[in-house]
Short mmCIF file of C-alpha atoms in Angstrom, two decimals:
data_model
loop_
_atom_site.label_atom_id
_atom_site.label_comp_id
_atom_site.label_asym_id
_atom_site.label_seq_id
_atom_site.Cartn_x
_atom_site.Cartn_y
_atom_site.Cartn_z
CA UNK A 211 -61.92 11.84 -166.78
CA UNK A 212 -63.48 14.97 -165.66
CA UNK A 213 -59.73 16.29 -164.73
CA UNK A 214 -58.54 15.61 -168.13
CA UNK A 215 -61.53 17.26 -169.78
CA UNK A 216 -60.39 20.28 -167.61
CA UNK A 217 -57.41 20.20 -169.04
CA UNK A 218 -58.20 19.74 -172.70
CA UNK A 219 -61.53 22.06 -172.69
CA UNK A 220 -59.66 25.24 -174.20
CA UNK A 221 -59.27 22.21 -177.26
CA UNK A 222 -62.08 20.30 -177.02
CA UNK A 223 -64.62 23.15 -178.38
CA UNK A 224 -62.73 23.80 -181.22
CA UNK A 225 -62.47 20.03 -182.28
CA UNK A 226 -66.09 19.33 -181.76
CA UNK A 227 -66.89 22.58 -183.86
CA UNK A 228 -64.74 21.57 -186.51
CA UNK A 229 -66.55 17.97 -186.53
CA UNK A 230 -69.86 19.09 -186.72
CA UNK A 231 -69.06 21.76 -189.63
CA UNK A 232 -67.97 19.09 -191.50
CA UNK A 233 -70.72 16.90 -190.78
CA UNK A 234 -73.35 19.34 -191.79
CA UNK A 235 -71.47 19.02 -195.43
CA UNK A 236 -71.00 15.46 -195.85
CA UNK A 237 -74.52 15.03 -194.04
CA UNK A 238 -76.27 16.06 -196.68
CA UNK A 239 -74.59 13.87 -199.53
CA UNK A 240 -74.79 10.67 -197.17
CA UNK A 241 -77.30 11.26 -194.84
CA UNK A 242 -76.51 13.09 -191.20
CA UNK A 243 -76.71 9.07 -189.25
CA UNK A 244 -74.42 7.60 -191.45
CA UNK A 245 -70.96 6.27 -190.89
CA UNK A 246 -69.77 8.08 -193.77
CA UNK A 247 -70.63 11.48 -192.65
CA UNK A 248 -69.07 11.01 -189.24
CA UNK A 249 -65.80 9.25 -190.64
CA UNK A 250 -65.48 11.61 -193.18
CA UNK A 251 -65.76 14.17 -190.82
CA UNK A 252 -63.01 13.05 -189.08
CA UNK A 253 -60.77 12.24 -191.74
CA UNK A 254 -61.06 15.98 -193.10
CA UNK A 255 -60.53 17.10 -189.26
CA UNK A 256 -56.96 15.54 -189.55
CA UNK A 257 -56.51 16.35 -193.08
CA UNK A 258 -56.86 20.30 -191.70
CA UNK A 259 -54.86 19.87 -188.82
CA UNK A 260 -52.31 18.11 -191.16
CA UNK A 261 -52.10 21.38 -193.57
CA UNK A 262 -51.62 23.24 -190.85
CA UNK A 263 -48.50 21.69 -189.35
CA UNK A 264 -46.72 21.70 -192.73
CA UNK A 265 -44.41 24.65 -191.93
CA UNK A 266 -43.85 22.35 -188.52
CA UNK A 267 -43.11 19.44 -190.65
CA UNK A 268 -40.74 21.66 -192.86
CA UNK A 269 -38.86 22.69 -189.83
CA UNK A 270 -38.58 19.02 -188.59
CA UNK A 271 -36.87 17.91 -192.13
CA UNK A 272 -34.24 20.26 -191.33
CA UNK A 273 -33.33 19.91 -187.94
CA UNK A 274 -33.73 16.33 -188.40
CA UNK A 275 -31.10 16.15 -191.62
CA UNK A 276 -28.94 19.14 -189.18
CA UNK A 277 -28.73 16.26 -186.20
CA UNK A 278 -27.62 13.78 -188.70
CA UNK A 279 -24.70 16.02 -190.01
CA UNK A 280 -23.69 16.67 -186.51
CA UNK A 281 -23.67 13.02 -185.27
CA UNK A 282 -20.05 13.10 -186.09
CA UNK A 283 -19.09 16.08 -184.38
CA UNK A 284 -21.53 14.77 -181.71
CA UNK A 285 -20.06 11.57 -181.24
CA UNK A 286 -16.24 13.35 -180.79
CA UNK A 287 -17.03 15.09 -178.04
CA UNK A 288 -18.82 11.84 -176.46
CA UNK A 289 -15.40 9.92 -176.60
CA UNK A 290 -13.28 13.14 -175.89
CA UNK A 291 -15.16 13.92 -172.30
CA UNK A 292 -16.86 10.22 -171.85
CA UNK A 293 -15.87 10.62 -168.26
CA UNK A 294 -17.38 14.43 -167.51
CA UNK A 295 -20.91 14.86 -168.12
CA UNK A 296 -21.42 18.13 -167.22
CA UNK A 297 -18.61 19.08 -169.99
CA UNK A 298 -19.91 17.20 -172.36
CA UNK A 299 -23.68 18.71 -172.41
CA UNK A 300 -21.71 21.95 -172.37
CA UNK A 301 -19.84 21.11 -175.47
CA UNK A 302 -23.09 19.83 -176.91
CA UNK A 303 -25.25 22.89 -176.13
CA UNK A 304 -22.54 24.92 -177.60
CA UNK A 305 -22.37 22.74 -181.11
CA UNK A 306 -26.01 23.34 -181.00
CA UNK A 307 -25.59 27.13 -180.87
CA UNK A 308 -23.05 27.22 -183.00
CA UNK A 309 -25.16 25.76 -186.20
CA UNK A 310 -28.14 26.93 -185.44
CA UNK A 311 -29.77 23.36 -184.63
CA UNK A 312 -32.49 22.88 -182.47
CA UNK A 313 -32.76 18.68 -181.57
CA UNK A 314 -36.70 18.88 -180.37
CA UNK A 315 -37.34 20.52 -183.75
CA UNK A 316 -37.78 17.01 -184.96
CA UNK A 317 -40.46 16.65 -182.45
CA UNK A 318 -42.49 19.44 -183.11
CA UNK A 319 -45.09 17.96 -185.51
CA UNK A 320 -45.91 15.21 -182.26
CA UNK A 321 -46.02 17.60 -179.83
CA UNK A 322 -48.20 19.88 -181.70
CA UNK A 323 -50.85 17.43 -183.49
CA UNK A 324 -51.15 16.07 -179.03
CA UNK A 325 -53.70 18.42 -178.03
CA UNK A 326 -55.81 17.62 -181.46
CA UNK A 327 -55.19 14.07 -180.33
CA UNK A 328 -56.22 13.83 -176.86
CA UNK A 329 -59.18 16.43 -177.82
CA UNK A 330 -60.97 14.00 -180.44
CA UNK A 331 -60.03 11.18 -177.94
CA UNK A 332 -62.57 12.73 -175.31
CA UNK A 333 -64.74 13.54 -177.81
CA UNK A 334 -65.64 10.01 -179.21
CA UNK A 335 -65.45 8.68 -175.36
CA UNK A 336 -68.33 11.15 -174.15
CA UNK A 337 -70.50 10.18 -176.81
CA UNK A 338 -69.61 6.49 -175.60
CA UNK A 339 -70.79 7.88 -172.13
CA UNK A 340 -73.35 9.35 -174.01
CA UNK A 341 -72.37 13.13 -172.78
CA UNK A 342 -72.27 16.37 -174.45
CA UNK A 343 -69.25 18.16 -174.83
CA UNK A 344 -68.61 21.10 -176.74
CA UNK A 345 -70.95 22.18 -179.69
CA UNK A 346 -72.34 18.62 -179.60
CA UNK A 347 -75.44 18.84 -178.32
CA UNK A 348 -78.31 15.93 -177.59
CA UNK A 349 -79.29 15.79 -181.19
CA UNK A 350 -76.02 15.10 -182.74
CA UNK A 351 -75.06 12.97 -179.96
CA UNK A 352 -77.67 10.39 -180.87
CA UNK A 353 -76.71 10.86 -184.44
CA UNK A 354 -73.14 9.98 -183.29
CA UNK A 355 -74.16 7.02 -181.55
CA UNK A 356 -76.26 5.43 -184.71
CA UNK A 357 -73.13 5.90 -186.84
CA UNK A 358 -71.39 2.79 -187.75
CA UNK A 359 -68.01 2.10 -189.92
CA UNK A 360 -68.27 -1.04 -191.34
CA UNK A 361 -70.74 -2.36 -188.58
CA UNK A 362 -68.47 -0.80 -185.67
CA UNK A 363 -69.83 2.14 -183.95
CA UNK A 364 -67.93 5.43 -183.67
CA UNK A 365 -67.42 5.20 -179.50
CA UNK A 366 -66.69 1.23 -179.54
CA UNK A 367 -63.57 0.03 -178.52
CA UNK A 368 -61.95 -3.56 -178.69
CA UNK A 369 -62.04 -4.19 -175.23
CA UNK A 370 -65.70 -3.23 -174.59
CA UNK A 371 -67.46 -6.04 -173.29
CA UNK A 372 -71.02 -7.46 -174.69
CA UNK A 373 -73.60 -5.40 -173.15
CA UNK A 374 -71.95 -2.02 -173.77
CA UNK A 375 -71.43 -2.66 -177.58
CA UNK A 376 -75.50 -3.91 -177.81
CA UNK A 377 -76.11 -0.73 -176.60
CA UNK A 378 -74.57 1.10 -179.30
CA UNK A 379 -76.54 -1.16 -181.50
CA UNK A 380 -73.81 -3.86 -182.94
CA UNK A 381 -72.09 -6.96 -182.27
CA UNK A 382 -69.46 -8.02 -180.33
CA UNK A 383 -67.19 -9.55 -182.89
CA UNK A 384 -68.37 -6.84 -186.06
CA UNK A 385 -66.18 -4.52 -183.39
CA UNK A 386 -63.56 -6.67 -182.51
CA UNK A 387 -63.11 -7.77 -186.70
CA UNK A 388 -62.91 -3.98 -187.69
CA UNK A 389 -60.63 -2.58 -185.09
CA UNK A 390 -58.48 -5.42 -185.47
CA UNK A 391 -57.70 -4.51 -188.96
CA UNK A 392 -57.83 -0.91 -188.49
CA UNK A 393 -54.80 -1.87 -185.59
CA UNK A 394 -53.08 -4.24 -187.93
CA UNK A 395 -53.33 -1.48 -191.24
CA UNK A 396 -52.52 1.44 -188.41
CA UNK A 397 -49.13 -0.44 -187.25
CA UNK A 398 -48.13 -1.09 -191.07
CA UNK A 399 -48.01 1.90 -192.17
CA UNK A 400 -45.98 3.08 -189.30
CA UNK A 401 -43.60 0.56 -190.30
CA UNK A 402 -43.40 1.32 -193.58
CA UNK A 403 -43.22 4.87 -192.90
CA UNK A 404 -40.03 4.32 -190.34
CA UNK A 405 -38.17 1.93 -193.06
CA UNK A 406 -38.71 3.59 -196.18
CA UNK A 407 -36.94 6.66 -193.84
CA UNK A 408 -34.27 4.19 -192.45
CA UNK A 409 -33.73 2.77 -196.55
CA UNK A 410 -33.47 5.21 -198.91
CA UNK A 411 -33.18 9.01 -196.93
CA UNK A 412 -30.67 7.81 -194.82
CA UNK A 413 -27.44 9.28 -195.54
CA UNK A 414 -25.11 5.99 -196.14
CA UNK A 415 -21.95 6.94 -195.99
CA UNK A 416 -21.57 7.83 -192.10
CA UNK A 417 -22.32 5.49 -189.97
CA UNK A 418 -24.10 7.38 -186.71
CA UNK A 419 -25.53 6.16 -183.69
CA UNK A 420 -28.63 8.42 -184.74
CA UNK A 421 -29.13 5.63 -187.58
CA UNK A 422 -29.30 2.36 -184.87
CA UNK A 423 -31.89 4.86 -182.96
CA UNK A 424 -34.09 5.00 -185.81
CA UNK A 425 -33.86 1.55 -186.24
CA UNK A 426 -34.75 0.47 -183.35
CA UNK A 427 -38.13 3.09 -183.86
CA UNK A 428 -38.92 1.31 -186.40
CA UNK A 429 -39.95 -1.81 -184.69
CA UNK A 430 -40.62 -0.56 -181.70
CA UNK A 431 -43.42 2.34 -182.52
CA UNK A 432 -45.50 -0.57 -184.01
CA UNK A 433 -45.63 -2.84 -181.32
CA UNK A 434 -46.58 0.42 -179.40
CA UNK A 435 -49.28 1.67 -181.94
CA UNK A 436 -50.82 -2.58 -181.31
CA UNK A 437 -50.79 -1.89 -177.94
CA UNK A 438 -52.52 1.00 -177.29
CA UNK A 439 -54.60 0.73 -180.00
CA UNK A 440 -57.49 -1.85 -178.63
CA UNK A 441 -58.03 0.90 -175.86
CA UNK A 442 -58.53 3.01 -178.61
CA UNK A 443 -62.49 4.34 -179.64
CA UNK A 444 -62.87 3.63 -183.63
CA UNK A 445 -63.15 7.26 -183.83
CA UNK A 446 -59.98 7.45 -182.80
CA UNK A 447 -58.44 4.78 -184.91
CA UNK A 448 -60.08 6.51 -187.92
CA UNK A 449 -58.55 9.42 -187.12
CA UNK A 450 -54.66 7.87 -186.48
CA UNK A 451 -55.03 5.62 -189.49
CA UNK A 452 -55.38 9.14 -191.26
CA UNK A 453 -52.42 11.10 -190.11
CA UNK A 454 -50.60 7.65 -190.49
CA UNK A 455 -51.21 7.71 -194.44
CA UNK A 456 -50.97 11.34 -194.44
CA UNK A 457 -47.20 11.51 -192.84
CA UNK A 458 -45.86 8.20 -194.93
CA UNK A 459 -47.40 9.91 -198.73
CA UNK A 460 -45.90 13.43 -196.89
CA UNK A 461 -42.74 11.58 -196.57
CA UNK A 462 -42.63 9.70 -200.24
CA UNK A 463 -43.34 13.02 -201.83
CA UNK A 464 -40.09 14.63 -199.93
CA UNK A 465 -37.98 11.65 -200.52
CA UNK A 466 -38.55 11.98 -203.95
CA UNK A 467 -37.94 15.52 -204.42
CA UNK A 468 -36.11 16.53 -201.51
CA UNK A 469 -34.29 13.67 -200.87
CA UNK A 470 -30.97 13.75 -197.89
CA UNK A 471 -27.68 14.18 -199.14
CA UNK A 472 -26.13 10.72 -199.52
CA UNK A 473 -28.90 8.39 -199.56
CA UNK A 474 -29.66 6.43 -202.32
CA UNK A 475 -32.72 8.52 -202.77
CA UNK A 476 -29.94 11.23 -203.91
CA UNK A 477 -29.06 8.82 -205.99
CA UNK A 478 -32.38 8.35 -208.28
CA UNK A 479 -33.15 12.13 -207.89
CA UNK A 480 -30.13 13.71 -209.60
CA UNK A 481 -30.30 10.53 -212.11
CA UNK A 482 -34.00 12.02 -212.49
CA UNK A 483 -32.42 15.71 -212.81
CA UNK A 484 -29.51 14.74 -214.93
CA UNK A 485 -31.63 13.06 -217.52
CA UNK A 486 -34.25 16.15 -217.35
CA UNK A 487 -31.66 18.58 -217.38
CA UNK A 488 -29.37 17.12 -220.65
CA UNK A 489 -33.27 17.10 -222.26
CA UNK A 490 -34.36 20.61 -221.66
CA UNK A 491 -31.05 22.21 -220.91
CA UNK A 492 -32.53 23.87 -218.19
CA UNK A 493 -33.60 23.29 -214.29
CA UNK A 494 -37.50 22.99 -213.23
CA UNK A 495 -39.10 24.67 -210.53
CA UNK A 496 -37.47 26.77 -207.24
CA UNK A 497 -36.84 23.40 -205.52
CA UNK A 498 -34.57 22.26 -208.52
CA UNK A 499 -32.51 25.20 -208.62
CA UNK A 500 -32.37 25.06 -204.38
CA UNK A 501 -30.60 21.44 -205.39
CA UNK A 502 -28.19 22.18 -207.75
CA UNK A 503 -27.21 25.38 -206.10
CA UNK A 504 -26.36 23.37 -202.78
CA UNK A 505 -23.74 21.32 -204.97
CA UNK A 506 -22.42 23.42 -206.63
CA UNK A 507 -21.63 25.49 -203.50
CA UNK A 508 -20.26 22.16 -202.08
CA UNK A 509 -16.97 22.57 -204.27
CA UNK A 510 -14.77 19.55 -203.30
CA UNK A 511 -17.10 18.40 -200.88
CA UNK A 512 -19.53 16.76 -202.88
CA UNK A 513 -20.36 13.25 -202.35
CA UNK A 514 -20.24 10.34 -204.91
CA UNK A 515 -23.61 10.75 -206.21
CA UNK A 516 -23.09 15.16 -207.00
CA UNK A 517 -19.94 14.74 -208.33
CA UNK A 518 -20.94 12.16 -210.92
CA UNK A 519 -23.83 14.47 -211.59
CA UNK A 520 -21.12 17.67 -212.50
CA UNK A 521 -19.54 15.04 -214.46
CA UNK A 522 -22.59 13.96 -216.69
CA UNK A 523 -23.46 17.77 -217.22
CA UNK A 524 -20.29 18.36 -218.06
CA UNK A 525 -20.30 15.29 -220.59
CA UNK A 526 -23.57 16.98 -222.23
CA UNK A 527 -21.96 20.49 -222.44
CA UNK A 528 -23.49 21.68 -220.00
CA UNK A 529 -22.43 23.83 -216.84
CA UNK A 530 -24.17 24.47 -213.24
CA UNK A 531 -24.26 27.91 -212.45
CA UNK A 532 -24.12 29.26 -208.63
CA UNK A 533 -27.48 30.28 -208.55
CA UNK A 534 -28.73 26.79 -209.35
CA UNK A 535 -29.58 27.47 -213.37
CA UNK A 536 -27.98 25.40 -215.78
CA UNK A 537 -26.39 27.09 -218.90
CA UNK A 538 -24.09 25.79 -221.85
CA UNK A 539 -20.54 25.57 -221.26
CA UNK A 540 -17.80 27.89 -223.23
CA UNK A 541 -16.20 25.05 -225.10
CA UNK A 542 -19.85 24.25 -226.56
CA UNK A 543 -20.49 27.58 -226.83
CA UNK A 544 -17.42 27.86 -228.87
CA UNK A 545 -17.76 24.98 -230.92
CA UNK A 546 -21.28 25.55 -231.88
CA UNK A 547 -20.78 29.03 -232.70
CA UNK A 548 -18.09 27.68 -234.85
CA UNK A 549 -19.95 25.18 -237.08
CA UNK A 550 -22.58 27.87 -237.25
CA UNK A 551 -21.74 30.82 -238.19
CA UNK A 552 -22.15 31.79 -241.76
CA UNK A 553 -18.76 32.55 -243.72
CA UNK A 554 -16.64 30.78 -241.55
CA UNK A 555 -15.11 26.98 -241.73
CA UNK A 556 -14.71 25.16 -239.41
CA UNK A 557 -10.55 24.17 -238.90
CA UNK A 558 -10.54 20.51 -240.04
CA UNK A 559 -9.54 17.61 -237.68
CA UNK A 560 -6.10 16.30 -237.56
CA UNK A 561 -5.80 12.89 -238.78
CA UNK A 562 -2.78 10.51 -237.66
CA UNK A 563 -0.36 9.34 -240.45
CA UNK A 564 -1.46 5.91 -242.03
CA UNK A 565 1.13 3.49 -240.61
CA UNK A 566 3.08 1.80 -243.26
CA UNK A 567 3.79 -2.18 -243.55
CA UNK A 568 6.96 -3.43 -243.65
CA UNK A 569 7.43 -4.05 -247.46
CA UNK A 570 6.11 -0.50 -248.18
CA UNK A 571 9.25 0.54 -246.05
CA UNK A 572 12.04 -1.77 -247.43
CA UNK A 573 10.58 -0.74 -251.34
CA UNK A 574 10.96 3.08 -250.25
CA UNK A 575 14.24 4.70 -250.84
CA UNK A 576 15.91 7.25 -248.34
CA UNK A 577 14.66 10.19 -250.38
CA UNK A 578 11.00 9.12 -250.24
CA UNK A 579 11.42 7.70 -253.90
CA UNK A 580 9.74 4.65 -255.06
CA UNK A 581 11.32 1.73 -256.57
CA UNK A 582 10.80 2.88 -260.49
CA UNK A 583 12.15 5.97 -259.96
CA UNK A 584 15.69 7.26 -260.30
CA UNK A 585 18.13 7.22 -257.40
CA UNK A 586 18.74 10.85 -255.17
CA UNK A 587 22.29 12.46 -255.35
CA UNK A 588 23.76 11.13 -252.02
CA UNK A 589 24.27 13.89 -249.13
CA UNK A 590 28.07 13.72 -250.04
CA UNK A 591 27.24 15.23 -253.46
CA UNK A 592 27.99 19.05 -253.42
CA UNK A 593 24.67 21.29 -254.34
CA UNK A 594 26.36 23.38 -257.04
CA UNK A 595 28.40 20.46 -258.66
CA UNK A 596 26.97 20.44 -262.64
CA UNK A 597 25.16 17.10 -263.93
CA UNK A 598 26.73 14.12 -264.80
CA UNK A 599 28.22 14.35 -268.59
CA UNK A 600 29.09 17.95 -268.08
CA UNK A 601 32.03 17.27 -266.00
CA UNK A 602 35.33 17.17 -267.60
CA UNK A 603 37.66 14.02 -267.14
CA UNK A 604 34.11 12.08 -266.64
CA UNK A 605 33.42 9.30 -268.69
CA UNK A 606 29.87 8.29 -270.51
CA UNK A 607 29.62 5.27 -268.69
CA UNK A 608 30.52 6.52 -265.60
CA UNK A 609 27.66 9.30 -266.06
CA UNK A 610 25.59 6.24 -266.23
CA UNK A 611 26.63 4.41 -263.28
CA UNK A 612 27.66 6.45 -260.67
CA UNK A 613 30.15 5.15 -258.34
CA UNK A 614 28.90 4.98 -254.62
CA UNK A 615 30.76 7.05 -252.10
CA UNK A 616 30.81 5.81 -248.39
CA UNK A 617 27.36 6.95 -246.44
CA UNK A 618 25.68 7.51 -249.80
CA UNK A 619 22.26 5.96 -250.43
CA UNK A 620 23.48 2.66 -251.74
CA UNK A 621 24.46 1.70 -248.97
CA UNK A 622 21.30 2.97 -247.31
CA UNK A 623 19.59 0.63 -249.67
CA UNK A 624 21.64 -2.35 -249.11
CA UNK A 625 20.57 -1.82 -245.18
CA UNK A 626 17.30 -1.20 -244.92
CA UNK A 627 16.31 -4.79 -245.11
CA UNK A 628 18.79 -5.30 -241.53
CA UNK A 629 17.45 -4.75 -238.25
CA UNK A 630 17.05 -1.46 -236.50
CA UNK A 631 19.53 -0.25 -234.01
CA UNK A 632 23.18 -0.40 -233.26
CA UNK A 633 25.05 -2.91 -235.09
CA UNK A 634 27.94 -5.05 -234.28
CA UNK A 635 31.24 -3.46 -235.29
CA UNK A 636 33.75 -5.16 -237.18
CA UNK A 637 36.74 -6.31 -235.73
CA UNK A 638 39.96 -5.28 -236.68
CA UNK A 639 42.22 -6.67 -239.09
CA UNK A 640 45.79 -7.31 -237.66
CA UNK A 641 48.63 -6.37 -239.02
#
C-alpha cells in the first residue's frame, strides 16, 4: 500500500484538499461528524471532476460516432488482408490518419477520471487504517471515522469482518445491507447506461462488429462493477454511484439533443425539430442550426429519417438553408405575396369541365343546340348562300323543311344514339 500511495501522492493532496473544502461547507449546515457532510463532500468532489472532463467527454462522442462510420471501411480491409497482419494495421493506421480519428479518444474520460479514482480510494482506506494522508489531519480523521451513511461507516467495506466494523462503531449486517444495495443500484445504472446507448444512439442501418462489442459491454461491465464492488470502501461506492448517474443523465441529455445519425433517437429528434420548426418557422439555439446544416450538406446522402424531414419542411413551405437557418420557400413566397398585395388579384383556379350524362349528350345537337331550338345549317351549306325563301326556283314548303344532304346534321342526329367507334360497313349490292 505504501508503493501505491507513492505513486498516487502527486493526486492524493489535491483530493483530500478538495474533500475537506467541501466539508467545511456542508459541515456547518449538517454538523462536521455527520454522514451527510462527508457524503456530500464526496458527491460534489465527483460532480467537479465531472465538469471538468466535459470537453473530454465531448471529444469521446465524436471519435466514438467517427469509429462507428469507419466500421465499414474497417471491416474491408479486415477481409481484403485477413491473412497479413502487419498490412492490415498499416491500412488501419492510415484510415485513421486519413479522417482524422483517434480510437482511444473514446477512452479518454476513463483514463482521465483513474487517478481521481484510485486517489479517493486511498483516501477512505487510510482513514480505515486510521492514517493521515494529505490535508487530513488527526482531527478530521476522527470526524471521518464517526461518519456513517445510512448506519455504514465511510472506510467499511463488505468483506470486513466483525471486529473491524465494531471498531468503526456499527454492525456487521447495517454494512453488509447498505453496500449491497449501493452494488446492486451501482451495476443498474451501468446497465442502463450501456443499453439505452446500444437502443436508441446506435446507428441501425449498418450492421458493425463495433455494435456486438458494445453489446457484449453491456453485460459484462456489470457483472464487473458486482465484483469489485464488495472490496470497495462505502466512500468509494458513494463516489462511483455518482459518476454512474452523472454519465447515464450526461448521456440522456446528448441522446436527446445530439442524437447519432441513424438511430431511432434521430428519429424522435428531427420529429421534435420538424414540429418546432413548421411552429416558429425558425431553428433554436447553435446546436439546432449545427443539425440541420449537417443534412443539408448531406445532399443525396441523407438517411431515411433527414430526408423525410426535407420532405415535411418542404410540405410546410418551408426551406433549409446551408447555414442551418430555416427560411420560406419561393413558391410560398410567391403565393403569399400574391394573395397579399394590395391592387392585385389573385389568377383564379382552373376548374375541370362538369362531365355530362348520357341523356344530356344524346338531347344535344352537333352545334351545341338544345332540343327546342332550331336546327344549324349543315357544313355542306355554303357561308354566303342567302336564307331560305330568298332563293329563286325554291319553294315555301321546301323553305320549311329543308331537305337533308349526305353528312349533314340529320344524320348526325339519327346517330348519336349508336355506339362510338368504327361501324360495320355495308356490303355491296350485286349487280
Amino acid at each position: 500500500m505504501d508503493t501505491i500511495a507513492s505513486l498516487f501522492s502527486f493526486i492524493t493532496t489535491p483530493v483530500s484538499w478538495v474533500i475537506v473544502q467541501f466539508h467545511k461547507v456542508y459541515g456547518a449546515i449538517f454538523g462536521p461528524d455527520t454522514g451527510w457532510a462527508w457524503g456530500l463532500s464526496i458527491v460534489s468532489l465527483v460532480i467537479l471532476i465531472r465538469i471538468c472532463l466535459i470537453p473530454l467527454f465531448v471529444k469521446q462522442i465524436k471519435a466514438t460516432r467517427g469509429m462507428q462510420t469507419l466500421q465499414p471501411e474497417m471491416k474491408k480491409i479486415q477481409e481484403r488482408y485477413k491473412n497479413d497482419k502487419q498490412r492490415q494495421s498499416e491500412e488501419m493506421m492510415k484510415l485513421y490518419k486519413e479522417t482524422g480519428t483517434n480510437p482511444l479518444s473514446s477512452c479518454l474520460p476513463i483514463l482521465a477520471q483513474s487517478p481521481f479514482f484510485f486517489a479517493l480510494y486511498h483516501v477512505l482506506n487510510s482513514i480505515a487504517s486510521n492514517d493521515t494522508i494529505g490535508v487530513i489531519n488527526d482531527r478530521l480523521l476522527e470526524s471521518a471515522q464517526k461518519a456513517h451513511i445510512f448506519g455504514a461507516p465511510l472506510a467499511a467495506k463488505f468483506t470486513d469482518g466483525s471486529s473491524k466494523v465494531e471498531a468503526l462503531g456499527s454492525s456487521l449486517t447495517d454494512v453488509r445491507i447498505v453496500t449491497a444495495i449501493m452494488i446492486v443500484l451501482m451495476s443498474a445504472s451501468q446497465f442502463f447506461t450501456q443499453r439505452q446507448l446500444m437502443t436508441k444512439n446506435v446507428d441501425t442501418t449498418v450492421k458493425t462488429p463495433f455494435m456486438q462489442q458494445q453489446k457484449m459491454l453491456m453485460y459484462v461491465f456489470p457483472v464487473m462493477f458486482a465484483v469489485f464492488g464488495i472490496n470497495f470502501p462505502v466512500g468509494v461506492l458513494v463516489y462511483w454511484l455518482t459518476t454512474n448517474v452523472w454519465t447515464m443523465g450526461q448521456q440522456m441529455y446528448v441522446i436527446r439533443n445530439n442524437p447519432t445519425p441513424g438511430s431511432k433517437a434521430q428519429a424522435a429528434y428531427l420529429e421534435r425539430l420538424l414540429k418546432h420548426v413548421t411552429d416558429t418557422g425558425k431553428t433554436r439555439g447553435r446546436g439546432q442550426r449545427s443539425i440541420v446544416k449537417a443534412i443539408v450538406a448531406k445532399g443525396r446522402d441523407r438517411n431515411e429519417f433527414e430526408r423525410k424531414f426535407i420532405n415535411g419542411l418542404n410540405k410546410a413551405g418551408l426551406a433549409a438553408q446551408a447555414d442551418g437557418t430555416v427560411e420560406k420557400s419561393d413558391t410560398a413566397v410567391a403565393a403569399q405575396s400574391a394573395e397579399g398585395a394590395p391592387g392585385t388579384t389573385a389568377a383564379p383556379k382552373r376548374q375541370q369541365p362538369k362531365r355530362q350524362t348520357k341523356a344530356q349528350r344524346q338531347s344535344a345537337k352537333p352545334g351545341g343546340e338544345s332540343a327546342g331550338e332550331p336546327e344549324a345549317k349543315t357544313s355542306l351549306s355554303k357561308s354566303g348562300e342567302p336564307e331560305s325563301g330568298q332563293q329563286g326556283g325554291k319553294s315555301a314548303g321546301a323553305a320549311k323543311k329543308p331537305a337533308q344532304k349526305p353528312g349533314g346534321g340529320g344524320r348526325s342526329k339519327a346517330q348519336s344514339g349508336q355506339r362510338k367507334g368504327p361501324q360495320r360497313p355495308k356490303s355491296p349490292s350485286k349487280k
